[in-house]
Coordinates of N, CA and C in Angstrom, one line a residue:
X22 N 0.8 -1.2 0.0 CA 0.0 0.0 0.0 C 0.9 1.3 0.0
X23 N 1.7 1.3 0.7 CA 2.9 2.9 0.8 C 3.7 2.9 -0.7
X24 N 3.8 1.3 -1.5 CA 4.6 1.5 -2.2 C 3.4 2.2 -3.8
X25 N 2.0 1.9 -3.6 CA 1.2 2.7 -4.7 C 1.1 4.1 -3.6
X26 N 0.8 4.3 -3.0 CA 0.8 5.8 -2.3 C 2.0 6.7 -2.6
X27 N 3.2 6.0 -2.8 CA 4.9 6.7 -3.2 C 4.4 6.8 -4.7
X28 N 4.5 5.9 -5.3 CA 4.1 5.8 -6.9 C 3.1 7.0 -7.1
X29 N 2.1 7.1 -6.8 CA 1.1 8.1 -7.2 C 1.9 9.4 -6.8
X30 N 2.1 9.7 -5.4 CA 2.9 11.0 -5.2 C 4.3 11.1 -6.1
X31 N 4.9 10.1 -6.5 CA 6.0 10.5 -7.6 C 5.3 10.8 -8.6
X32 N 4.5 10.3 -9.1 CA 3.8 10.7 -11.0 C 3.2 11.9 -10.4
X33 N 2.9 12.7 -9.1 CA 2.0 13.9 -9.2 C 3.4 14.9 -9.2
X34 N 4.1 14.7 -8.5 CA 5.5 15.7 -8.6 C 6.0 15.5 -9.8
X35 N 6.1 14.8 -10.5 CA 6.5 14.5 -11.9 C 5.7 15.6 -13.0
X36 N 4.4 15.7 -12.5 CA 3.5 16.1 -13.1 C 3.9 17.7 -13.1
X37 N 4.0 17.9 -12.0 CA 4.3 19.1 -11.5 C 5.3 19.9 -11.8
X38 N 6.6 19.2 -11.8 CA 7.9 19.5 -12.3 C 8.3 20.0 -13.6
X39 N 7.4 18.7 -14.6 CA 7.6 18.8 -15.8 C 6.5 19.1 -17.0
X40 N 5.6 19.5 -16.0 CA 4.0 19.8 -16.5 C 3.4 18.6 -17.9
X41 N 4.0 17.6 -17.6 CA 3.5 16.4 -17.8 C 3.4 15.0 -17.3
X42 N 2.4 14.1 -18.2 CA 2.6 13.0 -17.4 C 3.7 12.4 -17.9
X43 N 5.0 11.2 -17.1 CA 5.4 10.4 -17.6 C 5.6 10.0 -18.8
X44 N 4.5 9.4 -19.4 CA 4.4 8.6 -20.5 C 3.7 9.1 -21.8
X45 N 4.0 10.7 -21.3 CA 3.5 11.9 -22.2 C 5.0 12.1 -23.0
X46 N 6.3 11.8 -22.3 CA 7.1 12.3 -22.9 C 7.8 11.1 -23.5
X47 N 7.6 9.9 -23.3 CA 7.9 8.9 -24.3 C 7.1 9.0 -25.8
X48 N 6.0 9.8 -26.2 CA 4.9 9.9 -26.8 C 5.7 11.2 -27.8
X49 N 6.3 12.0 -27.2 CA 6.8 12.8 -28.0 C 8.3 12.5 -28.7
X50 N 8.8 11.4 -27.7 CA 9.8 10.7 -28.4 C 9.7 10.2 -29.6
X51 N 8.3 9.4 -29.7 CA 7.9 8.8 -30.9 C 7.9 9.5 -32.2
X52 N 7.2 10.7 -31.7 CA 6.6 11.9 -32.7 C 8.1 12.2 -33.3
X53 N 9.2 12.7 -32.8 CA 10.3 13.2 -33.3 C 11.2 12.2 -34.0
X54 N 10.8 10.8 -33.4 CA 11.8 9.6 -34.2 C 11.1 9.7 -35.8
X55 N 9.7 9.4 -36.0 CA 8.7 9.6 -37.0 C 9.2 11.0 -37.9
X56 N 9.5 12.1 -37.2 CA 9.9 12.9 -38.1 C 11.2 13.1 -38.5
X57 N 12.1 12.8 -38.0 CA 13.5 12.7 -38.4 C 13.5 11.4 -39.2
X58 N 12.7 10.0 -39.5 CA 12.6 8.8 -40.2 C 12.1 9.4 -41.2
X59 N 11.0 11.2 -41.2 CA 10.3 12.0 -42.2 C 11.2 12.3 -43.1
X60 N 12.0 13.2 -42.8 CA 12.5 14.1 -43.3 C 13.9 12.9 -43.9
X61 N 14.7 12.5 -43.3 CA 15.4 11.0 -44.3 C 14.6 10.6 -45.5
X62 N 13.7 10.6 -45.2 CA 12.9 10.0 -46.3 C 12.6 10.8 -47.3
X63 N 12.4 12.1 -47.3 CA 12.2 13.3 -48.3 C 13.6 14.0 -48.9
X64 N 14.5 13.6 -47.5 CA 15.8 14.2 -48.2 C 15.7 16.0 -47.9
X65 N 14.9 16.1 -46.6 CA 14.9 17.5 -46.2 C 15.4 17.8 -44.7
X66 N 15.9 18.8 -44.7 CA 16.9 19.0 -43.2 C 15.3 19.6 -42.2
X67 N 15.6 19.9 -40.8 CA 14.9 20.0 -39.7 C 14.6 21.4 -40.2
X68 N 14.9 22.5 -40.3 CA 14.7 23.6 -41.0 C 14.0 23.5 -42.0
X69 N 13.3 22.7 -42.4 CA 12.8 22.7 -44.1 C 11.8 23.7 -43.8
X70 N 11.0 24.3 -44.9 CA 9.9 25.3 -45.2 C 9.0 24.1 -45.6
X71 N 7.6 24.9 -45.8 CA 6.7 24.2 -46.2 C 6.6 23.8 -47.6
X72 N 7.6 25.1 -48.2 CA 7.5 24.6 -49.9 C 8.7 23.6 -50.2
X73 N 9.9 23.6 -49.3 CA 10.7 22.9 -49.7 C 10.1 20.9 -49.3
X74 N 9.5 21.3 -48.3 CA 8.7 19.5 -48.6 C 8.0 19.1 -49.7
X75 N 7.3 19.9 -49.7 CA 5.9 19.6 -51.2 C 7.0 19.3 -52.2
X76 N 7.7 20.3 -52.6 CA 9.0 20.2 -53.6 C 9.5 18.6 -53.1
X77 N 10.2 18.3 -52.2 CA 11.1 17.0 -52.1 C 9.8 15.8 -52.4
X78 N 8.5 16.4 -52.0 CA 7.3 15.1 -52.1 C 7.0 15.0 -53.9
X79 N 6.9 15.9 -54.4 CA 6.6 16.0 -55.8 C 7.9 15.3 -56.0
X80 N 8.9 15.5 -56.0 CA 10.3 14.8 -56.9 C 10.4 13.6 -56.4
X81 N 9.7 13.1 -55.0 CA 10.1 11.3 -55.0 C 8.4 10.8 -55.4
X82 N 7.5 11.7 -55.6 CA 6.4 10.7 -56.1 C 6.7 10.6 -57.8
X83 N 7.2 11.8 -58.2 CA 7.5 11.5 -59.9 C 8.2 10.6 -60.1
X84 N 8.5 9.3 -59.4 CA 9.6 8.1 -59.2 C 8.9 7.4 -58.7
X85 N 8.6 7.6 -57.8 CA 7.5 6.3 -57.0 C 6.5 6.0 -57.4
X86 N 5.7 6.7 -58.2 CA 4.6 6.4 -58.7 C 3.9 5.0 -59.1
X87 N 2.8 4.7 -58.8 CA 3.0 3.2 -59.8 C 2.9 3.4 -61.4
X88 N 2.4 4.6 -61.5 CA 2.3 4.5 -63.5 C 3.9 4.5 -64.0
X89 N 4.6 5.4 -62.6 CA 5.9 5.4 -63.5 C 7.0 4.0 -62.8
X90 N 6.6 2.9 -62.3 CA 7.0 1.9 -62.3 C 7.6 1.7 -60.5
X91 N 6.6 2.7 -59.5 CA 6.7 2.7 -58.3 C 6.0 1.7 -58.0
X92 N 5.6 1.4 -56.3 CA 4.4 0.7 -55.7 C 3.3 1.6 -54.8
X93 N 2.2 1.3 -54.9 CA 1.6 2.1 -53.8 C 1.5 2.0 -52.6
X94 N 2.7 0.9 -51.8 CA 3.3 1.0 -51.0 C 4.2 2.4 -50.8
X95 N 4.9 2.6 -51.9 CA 6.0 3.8 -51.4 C 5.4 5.3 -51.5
X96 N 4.3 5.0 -52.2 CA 3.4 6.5 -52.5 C 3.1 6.5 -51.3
X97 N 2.4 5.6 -50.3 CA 1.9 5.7 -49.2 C 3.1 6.3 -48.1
X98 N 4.3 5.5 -48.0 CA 5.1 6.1 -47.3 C 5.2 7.3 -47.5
X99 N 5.4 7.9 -48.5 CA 6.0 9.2 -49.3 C 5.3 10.4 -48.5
X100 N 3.8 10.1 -48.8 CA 2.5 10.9 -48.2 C 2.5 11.2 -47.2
X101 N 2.9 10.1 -46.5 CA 2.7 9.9 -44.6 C 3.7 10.9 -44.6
X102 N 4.9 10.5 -44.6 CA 6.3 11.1 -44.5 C 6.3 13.2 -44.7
X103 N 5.2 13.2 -45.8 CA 4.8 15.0 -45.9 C 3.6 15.2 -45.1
X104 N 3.1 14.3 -44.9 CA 1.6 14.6 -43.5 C 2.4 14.7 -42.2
X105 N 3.5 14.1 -41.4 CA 4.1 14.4 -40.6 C 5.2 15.6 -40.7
X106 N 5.6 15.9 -41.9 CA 6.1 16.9 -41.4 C 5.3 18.6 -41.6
X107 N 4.4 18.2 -42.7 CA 3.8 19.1 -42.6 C 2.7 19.9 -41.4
X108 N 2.8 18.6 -40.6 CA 2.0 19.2 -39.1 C 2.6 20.3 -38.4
X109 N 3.8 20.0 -38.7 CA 4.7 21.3 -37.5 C 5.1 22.3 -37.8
X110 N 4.6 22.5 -39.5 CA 4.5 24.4 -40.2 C 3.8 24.9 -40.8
X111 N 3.9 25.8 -40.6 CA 2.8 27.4 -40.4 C 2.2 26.8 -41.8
X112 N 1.0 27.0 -42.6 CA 0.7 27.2 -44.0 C 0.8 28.2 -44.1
X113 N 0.7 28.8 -45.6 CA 1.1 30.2 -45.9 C -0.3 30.4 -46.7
X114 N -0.6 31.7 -46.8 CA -1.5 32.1 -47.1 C -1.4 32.6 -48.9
X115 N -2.7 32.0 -49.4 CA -2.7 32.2 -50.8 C -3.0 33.7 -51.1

Protein backbone atom coordinates (compact mmCIF):
# COMPACT_ATOMS: atom_id res chain seq x y z
CA UNK A 1 0.00 0.00 0.00
CA UNK A 2 2.92 2.93 0.80
CA UNK A 3 4.64 1.51 -2.23
CA UNK A 4 1.19 2.74 -4.71
CA UNK A 5 0.83 5.78 -2.31
CA UNK A 6 4.93 6.66 -3.22
CA UNK A 7 4.10 5.85 -6.88
CA UNK A 8 1.14 8.10 -7.19
CA UNK A 9 2.86 11.04 -5.17
CA UNK A 10 6.05 10.54 -7.63
CA UNK A 11 3.84 10.73 -11.00
CA UNK A 12 1.97 13.86 -9.22
CA UNK A 13 5.55 15.66 -8.55
CA UNK A 14 6.52 14.54 -11.90
CA UNK A 15 3.45 16.11 -13.12
CA UNK A 16 4.35 19.13 -11.54
CA UNK A 17 7.94 19.50 -12.26
CA UNK A 18 7.65 18.83 -15.81
CA UNK A 19 3.99 19.84 -16.49
CA UNK A 20 3.45 16.37 -17.85
CA UNK A 21 2.58 12.96 -17.43
CA UNK A 22 5.44 10.39 -17.63
CA UNK A 23 4.40 8.64 -20.55
CA UNK A 24 3.49 11.88 -22.22
CA UNK A 25 7.12 12.29 -22.92
CA UNK A 26 7.90 8.86 -24.33
CA UNK A 27 4.86 9.88 -26.79
CA UNK A 28 6.82 12.80 -28.01
CA UNK A 29 9.84 10.68 -28.39
CA UNK A 30 7.94 8.80 -30.87
CA UNK A 31 6.60 11.89 -32.72
CA UNK A 32 10.27 13.19 -33.27
CA UNK A 33 11.81 9.56 -34.21
CA UNK A 34 8.68 9.61 -36.96
CA UNK A 35 9.89 12.93 -38.13
CA UNK A 36 13.51 12.66 -38.41
CA UNK A 37 12.60 8.82 -40.23
CA UNK A 38 10.34 12.02 -42.25
CA UNK A 39 12.55 14.08 -43.32
CA UNK A 40 15.39 10.99 -44.30
CA UNK A 41 12.95 9.97 -46.30
CA UNK A 42 12.22 13.28 -48.34
CA UNK A 43 15.79 14.17 -48.25
CA UNK A 44 14.88 17.49 -46.18
CA UNK A 45 16.94 18.98 -43.22
CA UNK A 46 14.88 20.01 -39.72
CA UNK A 47 14.75 23.64 -40.97
CA UNK A 48 12.79 22.72 -44.06
CA UNK A 49 9.88 25.34 -45.25
CA UNK A 50 6.68 24.16 -46.19
CA UNK A 51 7.51 24.64 -49.86
CA UNK A 52 10.72 22.89 -49.66
CA UNK A 53 8.69 19.53 -48.59
CA UNK A 54 5.92 19.59 -51.19
CA UNK A 55 9.03 20.21 -53.57
CA UNK A 56 11.11 17.03 -52.08
CA UNK A 57 7.33 15.06 -52.07
CA UNK A 58 6.58 16.02 -55.78
CA UNK A 59 10.33 14.82 -56.87
CA UNK A 60 10.07 11.26 -55.00
CA UNK A 61 6.43 10.67 -56.15
CA UNK A 62 7.50 11.47 -59.87
CA UNK A 63 9.61 8.06 -59.19
CA UNK A 64 7.52 6.32 -57.03
CA UNK A 65 4.56 6.41 -58.67
CA UNK A 66 2.99 3.23 -59.82
CA UNK A 67 2.26 4.47 -63.50
CA UNK A 68 5.93 5.37 -63.50
CA UNK A 69 6.99 1.93 -62.32
CA UNK A 70 6.68 2.74 -58.29
CA UNK A 71 4.45 0.69 -55.71
CA UNK A 72 1.60 2.11 -53.81
CA UNK A 73 3.29 1.02 -50.96
CA UNK A 74 5.96 3.78 -51.41
CA UNK A 75 3.39 6.46 -52.45
CA UNK A 76 1.85 5.72 -49.18
CA UNK A 77 5.05 6.10 -47.32
CA UNK A 78 6.02 9.20 -49.29
CA UNK A 79 2.54 10.94 -48.16
CA UNK A 80 2.71 9.90 -44.58
CA UNK A 81 6.25 11.14 -44.53
CA UNK A 82 4.80 14.96 -45.86
CA UNK A 83 1.60 14.58 -43.46
CA UNK A 84 4.11 14.40 -40.58
CA UNK A 85 6.07 16.92 -41.43
CA UNK A 86 3.84 19.10 -42.64
CA UNK A 87 2.04 19.24 -39.09
CA UNK A 88 4.67 21.33 -37.45
CA UNK A 89 4.53 24.40 -40.22
CA UNK A 90 2.79 27.35 -40.40
CA UNK A 91 0.75 27.18 -44.00
CA UNK A 92 1.06 30.19 -45.95
CA UNK A 93 -1.52 32.10 -47.13
CA UNK A 94 -2.67 32.18 -50.81
Amino acid sequence: MKFLILAILALVVFRMVFHKWPWEMFRESEKSQQRAQARALLGVDRNASREDILAAHRRLILTAHPDKGGSPEEVFRIDAARDILLEQTVPTKR
